[in-house]
GROMACS .gro file of N, CA, C and O in nm:
model
  356
    1MET      N    1  14.206  13.358   4.758
    1MET     CA    2  14.266  13.353   4.888
    1MET      C    3  14.264  13.490   4.953
    1MET      O    4  14.279  13.590   4.886
    2SER      N    5  14.250  13.489   5.083
    2SER     CA    6  14.251  13.616   5.155
    2SER      C    7  14.393  13.649   5.200
    2SER      O    8  14.476  13.562   5.220
    3ALA      N    9  14.417  13.775   5.213
    3ALA     CA   10  14.549  13.821   5.257
    3ALA      C   11  14.567  13.790   5.405
    3ALA      O   12  14.471  13.791   5.481
    4PRO      N   13  14.689  13.762   5.447
    4PRO     CA   14  14.712  13.736   5.589
    4PRO      C   15  14.685  13.863   5.670
    4PRO      O   16  14.697  13.974   5.620
    5ASP      N   17  14.647  13.841   5.794
    5ASP     CA   18  14.620  13.955   5.881
    5ASP      C   19  14.750  14.028   5.912
    5ASP      O   20  14.839  13.975   5.978
    6VAL      N   21  14.759  14.150   5.863
    6VAL     CA   22  14.876  14.233   5.887
    6VAL      C   23  14.835  14.344   5.983
    6VAL      O   24  14.740  14.418   5.954
    7PRO      N   25  14.902  14.358   6.095
    7PRO     CA   26  14.864  14.463   6.189
    7PRO      C   27  14.889  14.601   6.130
    7PRO      O   28  14.985  14.622   6.056
    8THR      N   29  14.801  14.694   6.159
    8THR     CA   30  14.818  14.832   6.112
    8THR      C   31  14.878  14.921   6.218
    8THR      O   32  14.919  15.032   6.188
    9ARG      N   33  14.882  14.874   6.341
    9ARG     CA   34  14.938  14.953   6.451
    9ARG      C   35  15.019  14.863   6.542
    9ARG      O   36  14.988  14.746   6.561
   10GLY      N   37  15.121  14.922   6.600
   10GLY     CA   38  15.203  14.851   6.697
   10GLY      C   39  15.135  14.848   6.833
   10GLY      O   40  15.022  14.896   6.850
   11PRO      N   41  15.202  14.792   6.931
   11PRO     CA   42  15.144  14.782   7.065
   11PRO      C   43  15.121  14.920   7.127
   11PRO      O   44  15.200  15.012   7.107
   12ALA      N   45  15.013  14.930   7.200
   12ALA     CA   46  14.977  15.057   7.262
   12ALA      C   47  15.044  15.072   7.397
   12ALA      O   48  15.069  14.975   7.467
   13ARG      N   49  15.075  15.196   7.431
   13ARG     CA   50  15.122  15.230   7.565
   13ARG      C   51  15.002  15.283   7.642
   13ARG      O   52  14.919  15.355   7.587
   14VAL      N   53  14.993  15.252   7.767
   14VAL     CA   54  14.876  15.290   7.847
   14VAL      C   55  14.880  15.437   7.886
   14VAL      O   56  14.776  15.505   7.886
   15ALA      N   57  14.996  15.490   7.916
   15ALA     CA   58  15.008  15.625   7.972
   15ALA      C   59  14.943  15.734   7.886
   15ALA      O   60  14.868  15.817   7.941
   16PRO      N   61  14.968  15.742   7.755
   16PRO     CA   62  14.906  15.851   7.678
   16PRO      C   63  14.753  15.845   7.681
   16PRO      O   64  14.687  15.949   7.693
   17TYR      N   65  14.697  15.725   7.674
   17TYR     CA   66  14.552  15.713   7.676
   17TYR      C   67  14.496  15.744   7.814
   17TYR      O   68  14.388  15.802   7.826
   18LEU      N   69  14.569  15.709   7.918
   18LEU     CA   70  14.526  15.740   8.054
   18LEU      C   71  14.528  15.890   8.078
   18LEU      O   72  14.431  15.946   8.133
   19ILE      N   73  14.633  15.957   8.035
   19ILE     CA   74  14.642  16.102   8.051
   19ILE      C   75  14.530  16.172   7.972
   19ILE      O   76  14.464  16.262   8.023
   20ALA      N   77  14.508  16.128   7.849
   20ALA     CA   78  14.402  16.189   7.768
   20ALA      C   79  14.265  16.165   7.832
   20ALA      O   80  14.181  16.255   7.834
   21GLY      N   81  14.244  16.046   7.887
   21GLY     CA   82  14.117  16.017   7.953
   21GLY      C   83  14.095  16.102   8.076
   21GLY      O   84  13.984  16.149   8.103
   22ILE      N   85  14.201  16.126   8.152
   22ILE     CA   86  14.189  16.211   8.271
   22ILE      C   87  14.157  16.354   8.230
   22ILE      O   88  14.072  16.420   8.293
   23LEU      N   89  14.221  16.403   8.126
   23LEU     CA   90  14.192  16.540   8.078
   23LEU      C   91  14.047  16.554   8.033
   23LEU      O   92  13.980  16.653   8.064
   24VAL      N   93  13.997  16.455   7.961
   24VAL     CA   94  13.858  16.458   7.916
   24VAL      C   95  13.763  16.449   8.036
   24VAL      O   96  13.662  16.520   8.042
   25ALA      N   97  13.797  16.365   8.133
   25ALA     CA   98  13.713  16.352   8.253
   25ALA      C   99  13.707  16.483   8.331
   25ALA      O  100  13.599  16.523   8.379
   26ILE      N  101  13.819  16.552   8.342
   26ILE     CA  102  13.820  16.682   8.410
   26ILE      C  103  13.730  16.780   8.337
   26ILE      O  104  13.652  16.853   8.400
   27ALA      N  105  13.739  16.782   8.204
   27ALA     CA  106  13.658  16.874   8.124
   27ALA      C  107  13.508  16.845   8.138
   27ALA      O  108  13.426  16.935   8.123
   28ILE      N  109  13.473  16.721   8.168
   28ILE     CA  110  13.331  16.685   8.183
   28ILE      C  111  13.284  16.704   8.326
   28ILE      O  112  13.177  16.760   8.351
   29VAL      N  113  13.362  16.658   8.422
   29VAL     CA  114  13.317  16.654   8.561
   29VAL      C  115  13.315  16.791   8.628
   29VAL      O  116  13.220  16.823   8.701
   30MET      N  117  13.415  16.872   8.604
   30MET     CA  118  13.423  17.001   8.675
   30MET      C  119  13.301  17.092   8.650
   30MET      O  120  13.249  17.147   8.746
   31PRO      N  121  13.255  17.108   8.527
   31PRO     CA  122  13.135  17.191   8.511
   31PRO      C  123  13.009  17.128   8.570
   31PRO      O  124  12.910  17.197   8.593
   32LEU      N  125  13.011  16.997   8.595
   32LEU     CA  126  12.893  16.930   8.651
   32LEU      C  127  12.888  16.933   8.803
   32LEU      O  128  12.787  16.895   8.861
   33THR      N  129  12.995  16.976   8.867
   33THR     CA  130  12.996  16.985   9.014
   33THR      C  131  12.942  17.121   9.057
   33THR      O  132  13.016  17.210   9.096
   34VAL      N  133  12.813  17.133   9.052
   34VAL     CA  134  12.745  17.260   9.077
   34VAL      C  135  12.771  17.317   9.216
   34VAL      O  136  12.784  17.439   9.229
   35PRO      N  137  12.782  17.239   9.323
   35PRO     CA  138  12.808  17.300   9.453
   35PRO      C  139  12.934  17.386   9.459
   35PRO      O  140  12.944  17.476   9.542
   36ILE      N  141  13.028  17.363   9.370
   36ILE     CA  142  13.150  17.443   9.368
   36ILE      C  143  13.118  17.588   9.328
   36ILE      O  144  13.178  17.681   9.381
   37TYR      N  145  13.026  17.608   9.238
   37TYR     CA  146  13.004  17.742   9.184
   37TYR      C  147  12.860  17.791   9.198
   37TYR      O  148  12.821  17.889   9.134
   38ALA      N  149  12.782  17.733   9.286
   38ALA     CA  150  12.642  17.774   9.304
   38ALA      C  151  12.633  17.894   9.399
   38ALA      O  152  12.581  17.885   9.509
   39ARG      N  153  12.687  18.007   9.354
   39ARG     CA  154  12.680  18.130   9.433
   39ARG      C  155  12.689  18.250   9.339
   39ARG      O  156  12.726  18.237   9.224
   40ALA      N  157  12.658  18.365   9.389
   40ALA     CA  158  12.656  18.485   9.305
   40ALA      C  159  12.786  18.564   9.312
   40ALA      O  160  12.817  18.641   9.221
   41THR      N  161  12.860  18.549   9.420
   41THR     CA  162  12.984  18.627   9.435
   41THR      C  163  13.104  18.537   9.418
   41THR      O  164  13.097  18.419   9.452
   42PRO      N  165  13.213  18.583   9.369
   42PRO     CA  166  13.244  18.719   9.326
   42PRO      C  167  13.192  18.745   9.184
   42PRO      O  168  13.182  18.653   9.104
   43GLU      N  169  13.162  18.868   9.159
   43GLU     CA  170  13.114  18.907   9.026
   43GLU      C  171  13.232  18.947   8.938
   43GLU      O  172  13.334  18.994   8.987
   44LEU      N  173  13.217  18.928   8.812
   44LEU     CA  174  13.318  18.968   8.714
   44LEU      C  175  13.248  19.051   8.608
   44LEU      O  176  13.164  18.999   8.533
   45TRP      N  177  13.278  19.179   8.600
   45TRP     CA  178  13.213  19.274   8.509
   45TRP      C  179  13.062  19.270   8.523
   45TRP      O  180  12.987  19.272   8.424
   46GLY      N  181  13.014  19.260   8.646
   46GLY     CA  182  12.871  19.259   8.673
   46GLY      C  183  12.804  19.125   8.652
   46GLY      O  184  12.683  19.111   8.669
   47MET      N  185  12.880  19.023   8.612
   47MET     CA  186  12.824  18.891   8.586
   47MET      C  187  12.846  18.803   8.711
   47MET      O  188  12.958  18.794   8.759
   48PRO      N  189  12.738  18.741   8.761
   48PRO     CA  190  12.754  18.657   8.879
   48PRO      C  191  12.851  18.541   8.854
   48PRO      O  192  12.867  18.493   8.742
   49PHE      N  193  12.913  18.494   8.962
   49PHE     CA  194  13.012  18.387   8.954
   49PHE      C  195  12.956  18.264   8.885
   49PHE      O  196  13.025  18.197   8.809
   50PHE      N  197  12.830  18.232   8.912
   50PHE     CA  198  12.766  18.113   8.855
   50PHE      C  199  12.780  18.111   8.702
   50PHE      O  200  12.807  18.008   8.643
   51TYR      N  201  12.763  18.227   8.639
   51TYR     CA  202  12.767  18.233   8.493
   51TYR      C  203  12.909  18.240   8.438
   51TYR      O  204  12.942  18.171   8.341
   52TRP      N  205  12.994  18.324   8.498
   52TRP     CA  206  13.126  18.337   8.438
   52TRP      C  207  13.213  18.216   8.465
   52TRP      O  208  13.304  18.186   8.386
   53TYR      N  209  13.187  18.142   8.571
   53TYR     CA  210  13.261  18.018   8.596
   53TYR      C  211  13.229  17.915   8.487
   53TYR      O  212  13.318  17.849   8.435
   54GLN      N  213  13.101  17.903   8.454
   54GLN     CA  214  13.063  17.810   8.347
   54GLN      C  215  13.123  17.852   8.212
   54GLN      O  216  13.169  17.768   8.136
   55LEU      N  217  13.119  17.981   8.185
   55LEU     CA  218  13.177  18.031   8.061
   55LEU      C  219  13.328  18.008   8.057
   55LEU      O  220  13.383  17.971   7.952
   56LEU      N  221  13.394  18.025   8.169
   56LEU     CA  222  13.537  17.999   8.176
   56LEU      C  223  13.568  17.853   8.143
   56LEU      O  224  13.664  17.822   8.073
   57TRP      N  225  13.482  17.761   8.190
   57TRP     CA  226  13.505  17.620   8.163
   57TRP      C  227  13.485  17.582   8.017
   57TRP      O  228  13.537  17.480   7.971
   58VAL      N  229  13.414  17.662   7.942
   58VAL     CA  230  13.404  17.637   7.798
   58VAL      C  231  13.542  17.645   7.734
   58VAL      O  232  13.583  17.558   7.657
   59PHE      N  233  13.617  17.747   7.772
   59PHE     CA  234  13.751  17.767   7.716
   59PHE      C  235  13.852  17.669   7.775
   59PHE      O  236  13.939  17.617   7.704
   60ILE      N  237  13.842  17.642   7.905
   60ILE     CA  238  13.932  17.545   7.968
   60ILE      C  239  13.910  17.407   7.906
   60ILE      O  240  14.005  17.335   7.874
   61ALA      N  241  13.784  17.367   7.890
   61ALA     CA  242  13.753  17.236   7.832
   61ALA      C  243  13.803  17.226   7.689
   61ALA      O  244  13.856  17.121   7.647
   62ALA      N  245  13.791  17.334   7.613
   62ALA     CA  246  13.843  17.332   7.475
   62ALA      C  247  13.993  17.310   7.476
   62ALA      O  248  14.046  17.231   7.394
   63GLY      N  249  14.064  17.374   7.567
   63GLY     CA  250  14.208  17.354   7.577
   63GLY      C  251  14.244  17.213   7.620
   63GLY      O  252  14.334  17.151   7.565
   64LEU      N  253  14.173  17.160   7.720
   64LEU     CA  254  14.199  17.024   7.767
   64LEU      C  255  14.172  16.921   7.658
   64LEU      O  256  14.249  16.825   7.640
   65LEU      N  257  14.064  16.939   7.585
   65LEU     CA  258  14.031  16.845   7.477
   65LEU      C  259  14.132  16.855   7.362
   65LEU      O  260  14.165  16.754   7.300
   66ALA      N  261  14.182  16.975   7.336
   66ALA     CA  262  14.285  16.989   7.232
   66ALA      C  263  14.413  16.916   7.272
   66ALA      O  264  14.474  16.848   7.190
   67VAL      N  265  14.452  16.928   7.398
   67VAL     CA  266  14.571  16.859   7.446
   67VAL      C  267  14.550  16.707   7.438
   67VAL      O  268  14.638  16.633   7.395
   68ALA      N  269  14.432  16.660   7.479
   68ALA     CA  270  14.403  16.517   7.473
   68ALA      C  271  14.407  16.468   7.329
   68ALA      O  272  14.459  16.358   7.301
   69TYR      N  273  14.356  16.545   7.236
   69TYR     CA  274  14.358  16.508   7.095
   69TYR      C  275  14.502  16.495   7.044
   69TYR      O  276  14.536  16.399   6.974
   70VAL      N  277  14.587  16.591   7.080
   70VAL     CA  278  14.726  16.587   7.037
   70VAL      C  279  14.796  16.463   7.094
   70VAL      O  280  14.872  16.395   7.024
   71ILE      N  281  14.771  16.433   7.220
   71ILE     CA  282  14.834  16.317   7.284
   71ILE      C  283  14.793  16.188   7.212
   71ILE      O  284  14.877  16.104   7.179
   72VAL      N  285  14.664  16.171   7.187
   72VAL     CA  286  14.616  16.048   7.123
   72VAL      C  287  14.664  16.040   6.978
   72VAL      O  288  14.702  15.933   6.930
   73THR      N  289  14.667  16.152   6.909
   73THR     CA  290  14.713  16.153   6.770
   73THR      C  291  14.860  16.116   6.761
   73THR      O  292  14.900  16.036   6.674
   74ARG      N  293  14.942  16.170   6.851
   74ARG     CA  294  15.085  16.136   6.850
   74ARG      C  295  15.106  15.988   6.881
   74ARG      O  296  15.192  15.924   6.821
   75GLU      N  297  15.030  15.936   6.975
   75GLU     CA  298  15.043  15.794   7.009
   75GLU      C  299  15.003  15.707   6.890
   75GLU      O  300  15.067  15.606   6.861
   76ASP      N  301  14.897  15.746   6.820
   76ASP     CA  302  14.854  15.669   6.704
   76ASP      C  303  14.961  15.672   6.594
   76ASP      O  304  14.989  15.570   6.532
   77ARG      N  305  15.021  15.789   6.573
   77ARG     CA  306  15.128  15.798   6.473
   77ARG      C  307  15.247  15.712   6.513
   77ARG      O  308  15.310  15.649   6.429
   78ARG      N  309  15.280  15.711   6.642
   78ARG     CA  310  15.391  15.628   6.690
   78ARG      C  311  15.362  15.481   6.667
   78ARG      O  312  15.449  15.406   6.621
   79ARG      N  313  15.238  15.440   6.694
   79ARG     CA  314  15.201  15.300   6.675
   79ARG      C  315  15.204  15.260   6.528
   79ARG      O  316  15.245  15.150   6.494
   80ARG      N  317  15.158  15.348   6.441
   80ARG     CA  318  15.163  15.319   6.297
   80ARG      C  319  15.307  15.311   6.247
   80ARG      O  320  15.340  15.228   6.164
   81ALA      N  321  15.391  15.402   6.297
   81ALA     CA  322  15.532  15.402   6.256
   81ALA      C  323  15.602  15.275   6.304
   81ALA      O  324  15.692  15.224   6.236
   82ALA      N  325  15.563  15.222   6.419
   82ALA     CA  326  15.624  15.100   6.471
   82ALA      C  327  15.598  14.982   6.378
   82ALA      O  328  15.684  14.897   6.360
   83VAL      N  329  15.483  14.977   6.316
   83VAL     CA  330  15.451  14.868   6.223
   83VAL      C  331  15.528  14.882   6.094
   83VAL      O  332  15.577  14.786   6.037
   84ARG      N  333  15.546  15.007   6.049
   84ARG     CA  334  15.620  15.031   5.924
   84ARG      C  335  15.771  15.019   5.944
   84ARG      O  336  15.845  15.021   5.847
   85GLY      N  337  15.814  15.010   6.069
   85GLY     CA  338  15.957  14.996   6.096
   85GLY      C  339  16.030  15.126   6.106
   85GLY      O  340  16.153  15.130   6.110
   86GLU      N  341  15.958  15.237   6.112
   86GLU     CA  342  16.021  15.368   6.124
   86GLU      C  343  16.050  15.396   6.271
   86GLU      O  344  15.976  15.358   6.359
   87GLY      N  345  16.155  15.466   6.296
   87GLY     CA  346  16.185  15.512   6.430
   87GLY      C  347  16.226  15.403   6.527
   87GLY      O  348  16.220  15.422   6.646
   88THR      N  349  16.267  15.289   6.478
   88THR     CA  350  16.309  15.181   6.567
   88THR      C  351  16.461  15.171   6.567
   88THR      O  352  16.517  15.070   6.535
   89ARG      N  353  16.526  15.279   6.599
   89ARG     CA  354  16.673  15.283   6.596
   89ARG      C  355  16.727  15.250   6.731
   89ARG      O  356  16.682  15.270   6.833
   0.00000   0.00000   0.00000
């Protein structure tokens, strides 16, 4: 006999996944909007704006993706705890 289907996660909330998706979308879309930064000025340490803006987005995107990861991980832990009966006070 097979074991009955036991859920491993509780019901999902939309907000954490929506916020994480928006953060990921910002990290992807902003560096792809070339008309925003297709110019040479202002320069930063002799580097044209076109290059340092893209480099800046490497670090911004890393931060946004880290925040999105934390949000999704916390939501997953909350959903797993809901099935185990933890935190339902």
